[in-house]
Amino acid sequence: MRVQLNWVPEPEFGGIYQAKIDGSFEKNGLDVDITPGGAGAPTWQLVAGGKVDFAVASADEVIIARQQKADVVAIFATYQTCPQGIMVHASRGLKSLVDLFSAGGKLAVEPGLPYVNYLQQKYGAARIELVSYDGGIGNFLRDKNLAQQCFITSEPIAAKRAGSDPQVFLIADAGYNPYTAVIITRGKFAQDHAALVQCLVAALRAGWSAYLADPAKANDAMAKLNPDMDHDTFNAASAAQKPLIETDETKKNGLGWMSLERWTELGKQLVGLKVIDAAPDAKTCFIAPK
């Protein structure tokens, strides 16, 4: 079977590659192929359309998909804390997103992202000028007053290596915290193949547990598939993401854990942001890992 990623091989998928390398998939009776993705990879559409049985998406994508009547459910949430954030220059002396939106200036983001709408709604947009995010850090390095969107395992690390001193404010700290790097499948498939789904969850938990303890082997494997990212960046990203994946909740309930409360809150937020007209029943959006 195939697991379709929504981006190129990077540490956010480390546990998946670890499960392949150390035989966790095989030990659970699974023959898994991992397919890299890229910008705009339509992963939930591929799952809903039966093109693949498993893929990586985000929790807000799952809710949006279900609101559109797509039979997509989450079975494992890698990031308990969303790794998306806003990156600023430390030299500006900003202490929070409140400070950023009060200070004003330019903020480079992809327009229409739910969390961008959330920040504008929460903090106001009168003093902030939204500009297009070009996918890199060149403009950030050149302009000390520019803030930009980031993934905590990516742009801040690249900026530091380029000699900058970035400071990151996580979107989750502002109250918008969708599970991220979520493994999804079709609800009907999960119902018909419940044992297989549980085997996949067990293998993912084993893979992530091993990767969090020692990411070296999986990082080496991913670096060969993604030569644009060097080993130092792989190592730095692995360290940066660990507290977002392994939390007090996962120590109690297991890696990949998801709660009804979190899914319910996210649905309400997406309605409030006018991303969707009405939230689907949160119970239908996920199957809690056992």
PDB file of C-alpha atoms in Angstrom:
ATOM      1  CA  MET A   1       0.000   0.000   0.000  1.00  0.00           C
ATOM      2  CA  ARG A   2       1.040   3.608  -0.506  1.00  0.00           C
ATOM      3  CA  VAL A   3       1.386   6.541   1.879  1.00  0.00           C
ATOM      4  CA  GLN A   4       1.284   9.804  -0.080  1.00  0.00           C
ATOM      5  CA  LEU A   5       3.218  12.681   1.499  1.00  0.00           C
ATOM      6  CA  ASN A   6       2.239  16.323   1.034  1.00  0.00           C
ATOM      7  CA  TRP A   7       5.832  17.546   0.788  1.00  0.00           C
ATOM      8  CA  VAL A   8       9.334  16.335  -0.020  1.00  0.00           C
ATOM      9  CA  PRO A   9      11.168  14.032   2.427  1.00  0.00           C
ATOM     10  CA  GLU A  10      11.943  16.140   5.501  1.00  0.00           C
ATOM     11  CA  PRO A  11      11.965  15.539   9.281  1.00  0.00           C
ATOM     12  CA  GLU A  12       8.201  16.058   9.560  1.00  0.00           C
ATOM     13  CA  PHE A  13       7.972  12.592   7.956  1.00  0.00           C
ATOM     14  CA  GLY A  14      10.897  11.114   9.874  1.00  0.00           C
ATOM     15  CA  GLY A  15       8.858   8.545  11.770  1.00  0.00           C
ATOM     16  CA  ILE A  16       7.290   7.253   8.558  1.00  0.00           C
ATOM     17  CA  TYR A  17      10.680   6.671   6.954  1.00  0.00           C
ATOM     18  CA  GLN A  18      11.986   5.209  10.220  1.00  0.00           C
ATOM     19  CA  ALA A  19       9.142   2.675  10.230  1.00  0.00           C
ATOM     20  CA  LYS A  20      10.174   1.642   6.715  1.00  0.00           C
ATOM     21  CA  ILE A  21      13.885   1.435   7.551  1.00  0.00           C
ATOM     22  CA  ASP A  22      13.659  -0.450  10.845  1.00  0.00           C
ATOM     23  CA  GLY A  23      10.990  -2.891   9.699  1.00  0.00           C
ATOM     24  CA  SER A  24       8.117  -1.579  11.830  1.00  0.00           C
ATOM     25  CA  PHE A  25       5.774  -1.725   8.845  1.00  0.00           C
ATOM     26  CA  GLU A  26       6.885  -5.253   8.018  1.00  0.00           C
ATOM     27  CA  LYS A  27       6.560  -6.381  11.646  1.00  0.00           C
ATOM     28  CA  ASN A  28       2.943  -5.251  11.534  1.00  0.00           C
ATOM     29  CA  GLY A  29       2.259  -7.145   8.314  1.00  0.00           C
ATOM     30  CA  LEU A  30       2.381  -4.103   6.054  1.00  0.00           C
ATOM     31  CA  ASP A  31       4.129  -3.544   2.725  1.00  0.00           C
ATOM     32  CA  VAL A  32       4.332   0.251   2.489  1.00  0.00           C
ATOM     33  CA  ASP A  33       5.610   2.507  -0.282  1.00  0.00           C
ATOM     34  CA  ILE A  34       6.201   6.160   0.647  1.00  0.00           C
ATOM     35  CA  THR A  35       5.508   8.645  -2.160  1.00  0.00           C
ATOM     36  CA  PRO A  36       6.955  12.158  -1.812  1.00  0.00           C
ATOM     37  CA  GLY A  37       4.743  15.143  -2.544  1.00  0.00           C
ATOM     38  CA  GLY A  38       5.336  18.800  -3.297  1.00  0.00           C
ATOM     39  CA  ALA A  39       3.774  22.238  -3.226  1.00  0.00           C
ATOM     40  CA  GLY A  40       0.017  22.008  -3.588  1.00  0.00           C
ATOM     41  CA  ALA A  41      -0.084  18.202  -3.484  1.00  0.00           C
ATOM     42  CA  PRO A  42      -3.838  17.385  -3.404  1.00  0.00           C
ATOM     43  CA  THR A  43      -3.506  14.655  -0.816  1.00  0.00           C
ATOM     44  CA  TRP A  44      -6.997  14.588   0.630  1.00  0.00           C
ATOM     45  CA  GLN A  45      -8.471  14.645  -2.864  1.00  0.00           C
ATOM     46  CA  LEU A  46      -6.313  11.645  -3.801  1.00  0.00           C
ATOM     47  CA  VAL A  47      -7.560   9.751  -0.755  1.00  0.00           C
ATOM     48  CA  ALA A  48     -11.195  10.734  -1.247  1.00  0.00           C
ATOM     49  CA  GLY A  49     -11.004   9.713  -4.901  1.00  0.00           C
ATOM     50  CA  GLY A  50      -9.544   6.304  -4.080  1.00  0.00           C
ATOM     51  CA  LYS A  51      -6.232   7.010  -5.825  1.00  0.00           C
ATOM     52  CA  VAL A  52      -4.339   6.250  -2.600  1.00  0.00           C
ATOM     53  CA  ASP A  53      -5.497   4.713   0.658  1.00  0.00           C
ATOM     54  CA  PHE A  54      -3.343   6.812   3.015  1.00  0.00           C
ATOM     55  CA  ALA A  55      -1.858  10.291   2.820  1.00  0.00           C
ATOM     56  CA  VAL A  56      -0.627  13.224   4.885  1.00  0.00           C
ATOM     57  CA  ALA A  57      -2.785  16.330   5.361  1.00  0.00           C
ATOM     58  CA  SER A  58      -3.673  18.809   8.107  1.00  0.00           C
ATOM     59  CA  ALA A  59      -6.635  18.744  10.470  1.00  0.00           C
ATOM     60  CA  ASP A  60      -8.215  21.838   8.939  1.00  0.00           C
ATOM     61  CA  GLU A  61      -8.012  20.184   5.514  1.00  0.00           C
ATOM     62  CA  VAL A  62      -9.858  17.159   6.917  1.00  0.00           C
ATOM     63  CA  ILE A  63     -12.682  19.331   8.231  1.00  0.00           C
ATOM     64  CA  ILE A  64     -12.888  21.289   4.970  1.00  0.00           C
ATOM     65  CA  ALA A  65     -12.930  18.021   3.008  1.00  0.00           C
ATOM     66  CA  ARG A  66     -15.717  16.537   5.117  1.00  0.00           C
ATOM     67  CA  GLN A  67     -17.744  19.726   4.824  1.00  0.00           C
ATOM     68  CA  GLN A  68     -17.495  19.148   1.073  1.00  0.00           C
ATOM     69  CA  LYS A  69     -18.871  15.611   1.602  1.00  0.00           C
ATOM     70  CA  ALA A  70     -15.518  13.886   1.065  1.00  0.00           C
ATOM     71  CA  ASP A  71     -15.154  10.659   3.062  1.00  0.00           C
ATOM     72  CA  VAL A  72     -11.825  11.530   4.696  1.00  0.00           C
ATOM     73  CA  VAL A  73     -10.833  10.729   8.292  1.00  0.00           C
ATOM     74  CA  ALA A  74      -7.686  11.223  10.360  1.00  0.00           C
ATOM     75  CA  ILE A  75      -6.081   8.231  12.077  1.00  0.00           C
ATOM     76  CA  PHE A  76      -2.778   9.630  13.425  1.00  0.00           C
ATOM     77  CA  ALA A  77      -1.649  13.187  14.228  1.00  0.00           C
ATOM     78  CA  THR A  78       2.107  13.686  14.112  1.00  0.00           C
ATOM     79  CA  TYR A  79       2.280  17.274  15.368  1.00  0.00           C
ATOM     80  CA  GLN A  80       0.289  17.911  18.536  1.00  0.00           C
ATOM     81  CA  THR A  81       1.363  21.552  18.360  1.00  0.00           C
ATOM     82  CA  CYS A  82       1.081  23.159  14.934  1.00  0.00           C
ATOM     83  CA  PRO A  83       4.594  24.003  13.673  1.00  0.00           C
ATOM     84  CA  GLN A  84       3.466  27.003  11.643  1.00  0.00           C
ATOM     85  CA  GLY A  85       4.509  30.408  12.884  1.00  0.00           C
ATOM     86  CA  ILE A  86       5.426  33.981  12.123  1.00  0.00           C
ATOM     87  CA  MET A  87       9.148  34.771  11.934  1.00  0.00           C
ATOM     88  CA  VAL A  88      10.502  38.212  12.812  1.00  0.00           C
ATOM     89  CA  HIS A  89      13.944  39.706  13.337  1.00  0.00           C
ATOM     90  CA  ALA A  90      14.904  39.547  17.015  1.00  0.00           C
ATOM     91  CA  SER A  91      16.425  43.018  16.680  1.00  0.00           C
ATOM     92  CA  ARG A  92      12.913  44.487  16.516  1.00  0.00           C
ATOM     93  CA  GLY A  93      12.415  43.608  20.178  1.00  0.00           C
ATOM     94  CA  LEU A  94       8.932  42.178  19.687  1.00  0.00           C
ATOM     95  CA  LYS A  95       7.680  39.915  22.475  1.00  0.00           C
ATOM     96  CA  SER A  96       4.496  38.509  20.955  1.00  0.00           C
ATOM     97  CA  LEU A  97       2.139  38.513  17.998  1.00  0.00           C
ATOM     98  CA  VAL A  98       0.253  41.295  19.779  1.00  0.00           C
ATOM     99  CA  ASP A  99       3.418  43.396  19.562  1.00  0.00           C
ATOM    100  CA  LEU A 100       3.866  42.553  15.881  1.00  0.00           C
ATOM    101  CA  PHE A 101       0.352  43.524  14.872  1.00  0.00           C
ATOM    102  CA  SER A 102       0.586  46.696  16.976  1.00  0.00           C
ATOM    103  CA  ALA A 103       3.967  47.676  15.530  1.00  0.00           C
ATOM    104  CA  GLY A 104       2.781  47.192  11.965  1.00  0.00           C
ATOM    105  CA  GLY A 105       4.994  46.736   8.935  1.00  0.00           C
ATOM    106  CA  LYS A 106       4.964  44.095   6.229  1.00  0.00           C
ATOM    107  CA  LEU A 107       3.957  40.472   6.793  1.00  0.00           C
ATOM    108  CA  ALA A 108       4.699  38.012   3.980  1.00  0.00           C
ATOM    109  CA  VAL A 109       2.106  35.233   3.868  1.00  0.00           C
ATOM    110  CA  GLU A 110       0.151  33.086   1.453  1.00  0.00           C
ATOM    111  CA  PRO A 111      -3.219  34.842   1.159  1.00  0.00           C
ATOM    112  CA  GLY A 112      -6.267  32.922   2.279  1.00  0.00           C
ATOM    113  CA  LEU A 113      -4.577  30.616   4.768  1.00  0.00           C
ATOM    114  CA  PRO A 114      -6.997  29.989   7.667  1.00  0.00           C
ATOM    115  CA  TYR A 115      -4.447  30.974  10.287  1.00  0.00           C
ATOM    116  CA  VAL A 116      -3.736  34.281   8.519  1.00  0.00           C
ATOM    117  CA  ASN A 117      -7.453  35.085   8.645  1.00  0.00           C
ATOM    118  CA  TYR A 118      -7.451  34.029  12.297  1.00  0.00           C
ATOM    119  CA  LEU A 119      -4.587  36.373  13.191  1.00  0.00           C
ATOM    120  CA  GLN A 120      -6.211  39.287  11.370  1.00  0.00           C
ATOM    121  CA  GLN A 121      -9.504  38.620  13.127  1.00  0.00           C
ATOM    122  CA  LYS A 122      -7.862  38.337  16.553  1.00  0.00           C
ATOM    123  CA  TYR A 123      -5.312  41.145  16.393  1.00  0.00           C
ATOM    124  CA  GLY A 124      -6.688  43.460  13.717  1.00  0.00           C
ATOM    125  CA  ALA A 125      -5.148  44.244  10.356  1.00  0.00           C
ATOM    126  CA  ALA A 126      -5.107  48.036  10.326  1.00  0.00           C
ATOM    127  CA  ARG A 127      -1.358  48.423  10.888  1.00  0.00           C
ATOM    128  CA  ILE A 128      -0.132  45.314   9.049  1.00  0.00           C
ATOM    129  CA  GLU A 129       0.481  45.239   5.309  1.00  0.00           C
ATOM    130  CA  LEU A 130       0.101  41.730   3.933  1.00  0.00           C
ATOM    131  CA  VAL A 131       2.486  40.980   1.073  1.00  0.00           C
ATOM    132  CA  SER A 132       2.951  37.826  -0.978  1.00  0.00           C
ATOM    133  CA  TYR A 133       5.182  35.103   0.434  1.00  0.00           C
ATOM    134  CA  ASP A 134       7.655  33.948  -2.214  1.00  0.00           C
ATOM    135  CA  GLY A 135       8.508  30.621  -0.604  1.00  0.00           C
ATOM    136  CA  GLY A 136      12.003  31.582   0.536  1.00  0.00           C
ATOM    137  CA  ILE A 137      13.865  33.767   3.024  1.00  0.00           C
ATOM    138  CA  GLY A 138      15.669  36.164   0.664  1.00  0.00           C
ATOM    139  CA  ASN A 139      13.337  39.093   1.300  1.00  0.00           C
ATOM    140  CA  PHE A 140      13.429  38.422   5.040  1.00  0.00           C
ATOM    141  CA  LEU A 141      17.222  38.548   5.083  1.00  0.00           C
ATOM    142  CA  ARG A 142      17.253  41.825   3.157  1.00  0.00           C
ATOM    143  CA  ASP A 143      14.540  43.630   5.125  1.00  0.00           C
ATOM    144  CA  LYS A 144      14.951  43.822   8.911  1.00  0.00           C
ATOM    145  CA  ASN A 145      11.361  45.020   9.306  1.00  0.00           C
ATOM    146  CA  LEU A 146       9.765  42.201   7.300  1.00  0.00           C
ATOM    147  CA  ALA A 147       7.927  39.413   9.099  1.00  0.00           C
ATOM    148  CA  GLN A 148       6.955  36.224   7.291  1.00  0.00           C
ATOM    149  CA  GLN A 149       5.183  32.929   7.700  1.00  0.00           C
ATOM    150  CA  CYS A 150       7.338  29.953   8.551  1.00  0.00           C
ATOM    151  CA  PHE A 151       7.425  26.294   9.470  1.00  0.00           C
ATOM    152  CA  ILE A 152       9.492  26.022  12.654  1.00  0.00           C
ATOM    153  CA  THR A 153      11.575  23.216  11.143  1.00  0.00           C
ATOM    154  CA  SER A 154      12.410  25.122   7.963  1.00  0.00           C
ATOM    155  CA  GLU A 155      12.727  28.883   7.427  1.00  0.00           C
ATOM    156  CA  PRO A 156      14.039  29.854  10.907  1.00  0.00           C
ATOM    157  CA  ILE A 157      16.819  27.284  10.630  1.00  0.00           C
ATOM    158  CA  ALA A 158      17.732  28.496   7.146  1.00  0.00           C
ATOM    159  CA  ALA A 159      17.705  32.112   8.348  1.00  0.00           C
ATOM    160  CA  LYS A 160      20.037  31.317  11.251  1.00  0.00           C
ATOM    161  CA  ARG A 161      22.439  29.547   8.926  1.00  0.00           C
ATOM    162  CA  ALA A 162      22.412  32.621   6.700  1.00  0.00           C
ATOM    163  CA  GLY A 163      23.547  34.791   9.605  1.00  0.00           C
ATOM    164  CA  SER A 164      20.189  36.189  10.703  1.00  0.00           C
ATOM    165  CA  ASP A 165      18.717  36.105  14.217  1.00  0.00           C
ATOM    166  CA  PRO A 166      15.079  35.076  13.719  1.00  0.00           C
ATOM    167  CA  GLN A 167      12.466  34.939  16.435  1.00  0.00           C
ATOM    168  CA  VAL A 168       9.398  32.736  15.952  1.00  0.00           C
ATOM    169  CA  PHE A 169       5.908  33.181  17.341  1.00  0.00           C
ATOM    170  CA  LEU A 170       3.908  29.964  16.964  1.00  0.00           C
ATOM    171  CA  ILE A 171       0.381  30.309  15.621  1.00  0.00           C
ATOM    172  CA  ALA A 172      -0.671  27.740  18.220  1.00  0.00           C
ATOM    173  CA  ASP A 173       0.190  30.189  20.998  1.00  0.00           C
ATOM    174  CA  ALA A 174      -2.405  32.567  19.542  1.00  0.00           C
ATOM    175  CA  GLY A 175      -5.086  29.890  19.889  1.00  0.00           C
ATOM    176  CA  TYR A 176      -5.204  28.342  16.413  1.00  0.00           C
ATOM    177  CA  ASN A 177      -3.696  24.885  16.720  1.00  0.00           C
ATOM    178  CA  PRO A 178      -4.788  22.300  14.139  1.00  0.00           C
ATOM    179  CA  TYR A 179      -3.144  18.896  14.282  1.00  0.00           C
ATOM    180  CA  THR A 180      -0.539  18.848  11.519  1.00  0.00           C
ATOM    181  CA  ALA A 181       1.102  16.118   9.410  1.00  0.00           C
ATOM    182  CA  VAL A 182      -1.986  13.994   9.977  1.00  0.00           C
ATOM    183  CA  ILE A 183      -2.326  10.556   8.398  1.00  0.00           C
ATOM    184  CA  ILE A 184      -5.676  10.278   6.643  1.00  0.00           C
ATOM    185  CA  THR A 185      -7.700   7.573   4.925  1.00  0.00           C
ATOM    186  CA  ARG A 186     -11.286   7.071   3.762  1.00  0.00           C
ATOM    187  CA  GLY A 187     -13.872   6.428   6.440  1.00  0.00           C
ATOM    188  CA  LYS A 188     -15.276   3.441   4.540  1.00  0.00           C
ATOM    189  CA  PHE A 189     -11.777   2.009   4.103  1.00  0.00           C
ATOM    190  CA  ALA A 190     -11.083   2.386   7.831  1.00  0.00           C
ATOM    191  CA  GLN A 191     -14.374   0.675   8.627  1.00  0.00           C
ATOM    192  CA  ASP A 192     -13.749  -2.214   6.237  1.00  0.00           C
ATOM    193  CA  HIS A 193     -10.074  -2.606   7.180  1.00  0.00           C
ATOM    194  CA  ALA A 194     -10.033  -1.695  10.870  1.00  0.00           C
ATOM    195  CA  ALA A 195      -7.293  -4.195  11.730  1.00  0.00           C
ATOM    196  CA  LEU A 196      -5.033  -2.899   8.954  1.00  0.00           C
ATOM    197  CA  VAL A 197      -5.520   0.690  10.134  1.00  0.00           C
ATOM    198  CA  GLN A 198      -4.581  -0.284  13.681  1.00  0.00           C
ATOM    199  CA  CYS A 199      -1.487  -2.065  12.369  1.00  0.00           C
ATOM    200  CA  LEU A 200      -0.493   1.100  10.512  1.00  0.00           C
ATOM    201  CA  VAL A 201      -0.978   3.193  13.653  1.00  0.00           C
ATOM    202  CA  ALA A 202       1.146   0.737  15.647  1.00  0.00           C
ATOM    203  CA  ALA A 203       3.900   0.877  13.033  1.00  0.00           C
ATOM    204  CA  LEU A 204       3.810   4.681  12.926  1.00  0.00           C
ATOM    205  CA  ARG A 205       4.040   4.880  16.698  1.00  0.00           C
ATOM    206  CA  ALA A 206       7.026   2.549  16.686  1.00  0.00           C
ATOM    207  CA  GLY A 207       8.666   4.486  13.869  1.00  0.00           C
ATOM    208  CA  TRP A 208       8.167   7.854  15.505  1.00  0.00           C
ATOM    209  CA  SER A 209       9.307   6.593  18.901  1.00  0.00           C
ATOM    210  CA  ALA A 210      12.537   5.316  17.357  1.00  0.00           C
ATOM    211  CA  TYR A 211      13.031   8.462  15.268  1.00  0.00           C
ATOM    212  CA  LEU A 212      12.561  10.790  18.224  1.00  0.00           C
ATOM    213  CA  ALA A 213      15.153   8.772  20.147  1.00  0.00           C
ATOM    214  CA  ASP A 214      17.686   8.759  17.292  1.00  0.00           C
ATOM    215  CA  PRO A 215      16.859  10.345  13.918  1.00  0.00           C
ATOM    216  CA  ALA A 216      20.216   9.629  12.254  1.00  0.00           C
ATOM    217  CA  LYS A 217      19.279   6.670  10.017  1.00  0.00           C
ATOM    218  CA  ALA A 218      16.022   8.129   8.748  1.00  0.00           C
ATOM    219  CA  ASN A 219      17.640  11.528   8.223  1.00  0.00           C
ATOM    220  CA  ASP A 220      20.361   9.891   6.139  1.00  0.00           C
ATOM    221  CA  ALA A 221      17.746   8.099   4.048  1.00  0.00           C
ATOM    222  CA  MET A 222      15.668  11.246   3.529  1.00  0.00           C
ATOM    223  CA  ALA A 223      18.770  13.316   2.693  1.00  0.00           C
ATOM    224  CA  LYS A 224      19.485  10.989  -0.225  1.00  0.00           C
ATOM    225  CA  LEU A 225      15.955  11.585  -1.514  1.00  0.00           C
ATOM    226  CA  ASN A 226      16.081  15.323  -0.809  1.00  0.00           C
ATOM    227  CA  PRO A 227      19.642  16.540  -1.479  1.00  0.00           C
ATOM    228  CA  ASP A 228      18.508  20.177  -1.295  1.00  0.00           C
ATOM    229  CA  MET A 229      18.495  19.846   2.506  1.00  0.00           C
ATOM    230  CA  ASP A 230      21.880  19.164   4.108  1.00  0.00           C
ATOM    231  CA  HIS A 231      22.522  16.965   7.137  1.00  0.00           C
ATOM    232  CA  ASP A 232      22.966  19.865   9.563  1.00  0.00           C
ATOM    233  CA  THR A 233      19.546  21.198   8.626  1.00  0.00           C
ATOM    234  CA  PHE A 234      17.989  17.743   8.968  1.00  0.00           C
ATOM    235  CA  ASN A 235      19.477  17.460  12.456  1.00  0.00           C
ATOM    236  CA  ALA A 236      18.399  20.954  13.513  1.00  0.00           C
ATOM    237  CA  ALA A 237      14.863  20.397  12.214  1.00  0.00           C
ATOM    238  CA  SER A 238      14.608  17.049  14.004  1.00  0.00           C
ATOM    239  CA  ALA A 239      15.504  18.711  17.301  1.00  0.00           C
ATOM    240  CA  ALA A 240      13.178  21.681  16.751  1.00  0.00           C
ATOM    241  CA  GLN A 241      10.109  19.532  16.083  1.00  0.00           C
ATOM    242  CA  LYS A 242      10.500  17.039  18.933  1.00  0.00           C
ATOM    243  CA  PRO A 243       8.557  19.001  21.606  1.00  0.00           C
ATOM    244  CA  LEU A 244       5.745  19.584  19.099  1.00  0.00           C
ATOM    245  CA  ILE A 245       5.326  15.836  18.522  1.00  0.00           C
ATOM    246  CA  GLU A 246       5.996  14.385  21.964  1.00  0.00           C
ATOM    247  CA  THR A 247       3.847  16.108  24.586  1.00  0.00           C
ATOM    248  CA  ASP A 248       2.306  15.354  27.977  1.00  0.00           C
ATOM    249  CA  GLU A 249      -0.790  14.089  26.134  1.00  0.00           C
ATOM    250  CA  THR A 250       1.155  11.694  23.918  1.00  0.00           C
ATOM    251  CA  LYS A 251       3.130  10.422  26.908  1.00  0.00           C
ATOM    252  CA  LYS A 252      -0.214   9.523  28.473  1.00  0.00           C
ATOM    253  CA  ASN A 253      -2.171   8.389  25.400  1.00  0.00           C
ATOM    254  CA  GLY A 254       0.480   7.468  22.830  1.00  0.00           C
ATOM    255  CA  LEU A 255       2.060   9.220  19.857  1.00  0.00           C
ATOM    256  CA  GLY A 256      -0.408  10.397  17.241  1.00  0.00           C
ATOM    257  CA  TRP A 257      -3.139  11.052  19.805  1.00  0.00           C
ATOM    258  CA  MET A 258      -6.194  13.150  18.909  1.00  0.00           C
ATOM    259  CA  SER A 259      -9.034  14.424  21.089  1.00  0.00           C
ATOM    260  CA  LEU A 260     -12.678  15.205  20.363  1.00  0.00           C
ATOM    261  CA  GLU A 261     -12.281  18.578  22.088  1.00  0.00           C
ATOM    262  CA  ARG A 262      -9.523  19.708  19.721  1.00  0.00           C
ATOM    263  CA  TRP A 263     -11.466  18.670  16.616  1.00  0.00           C
ATOM    264  CA  THR A 264     -14.638  20.353  17.898  1.00  0.00           C
ATOM    265  CA  GLU A 265     -12.810  23.613  18.623  1.00  0.00           C
ATOM    266  CA  LEU A 266     -11.140  23.638  15.209  1.00  0.00           C
ATOM    267  CA  GLY A 267     -14.482  23.174  13.469  1.00  0.00           C
ATOM    268  CA  LYS A 268     -15.930  26.128  15.370  1.00  0.00           C
ATOM    269  CA  GLN A 269     -12.914  28.258  14.456  1.00  0.00           C
ATOM    270  CA  LEU A 270     -13.217  27.464  10.748  1.00  0.00           C
ATOM    271  CA  VAL A 271     -16.892  28.451  10.842  1.00  0.00           C
ATOM    272  CA  GLY A 272     -15.994  31.675  12.653  1.00  0.00           C
ATOM    273  CA  LEU A 273     -13.397  32.421   9.993  1.00  0.00           C
ATOM    274  CA  LYS A 274     -15.999  31.754   7.271  1.00  0.00           C
ATOM    275  CA  VAL A 275     -13.793  29.042   5.781  1.00  0.00           C
ATOM    276  CA  ILE A 276     -16.785  26.692   5.998  1.00  0.00           C
ATOM    277  CA  ASP A 277     -20.505  27.350   6.458  1.00  0.00           C
ATOM    278  CA  ALA A 278     -21.058  24.660   9.065  1.00  0.00           C
ATOM    279  CA  ALA A 279     -18.748  22.260  10.851  1.00  0.00           C
ATOM    280  CA  PRO A 280     -19.146  18.517  10.317  1.00  0.00           C
ATOM    281  CA  ASP A 281     -19.694  16.377  13.397  1.00  0.00           C
ATOM    282  CA  ALA A 282     -16.250  16.280  15.015  1.00  0.00           C
ATOM    283  CA  LYS A 283     -16.715  12.586  15.843  1.00  0.00           C
ATOM    284  CA  THR A 284     -16.741  11.792  12.120  1.00  0.00           C
ATOM    285  CA  CYS A 285     -13.433  13.559  11.414  1.00  0.00           C
ATOM    286  CA  PHE A 286     -11.070  11.178  13.166  1.00  0.00           C
ATOM    287  CA  ILE A 287     -10.505   7.751  14.637  1.00  0.00           C
ATOM    288  CA  ALA A 288      -8.575   8.060  17.889  1.00  0.00           C
ATOM    289  CA  PRO A 289      -5.427   5.901  17.836  1.00  0.00           C
ATOM    290  CA  LYS A 290      -5.621   2.909  20.178  1.00  0.00           C
TER     291      LYS A 290
END
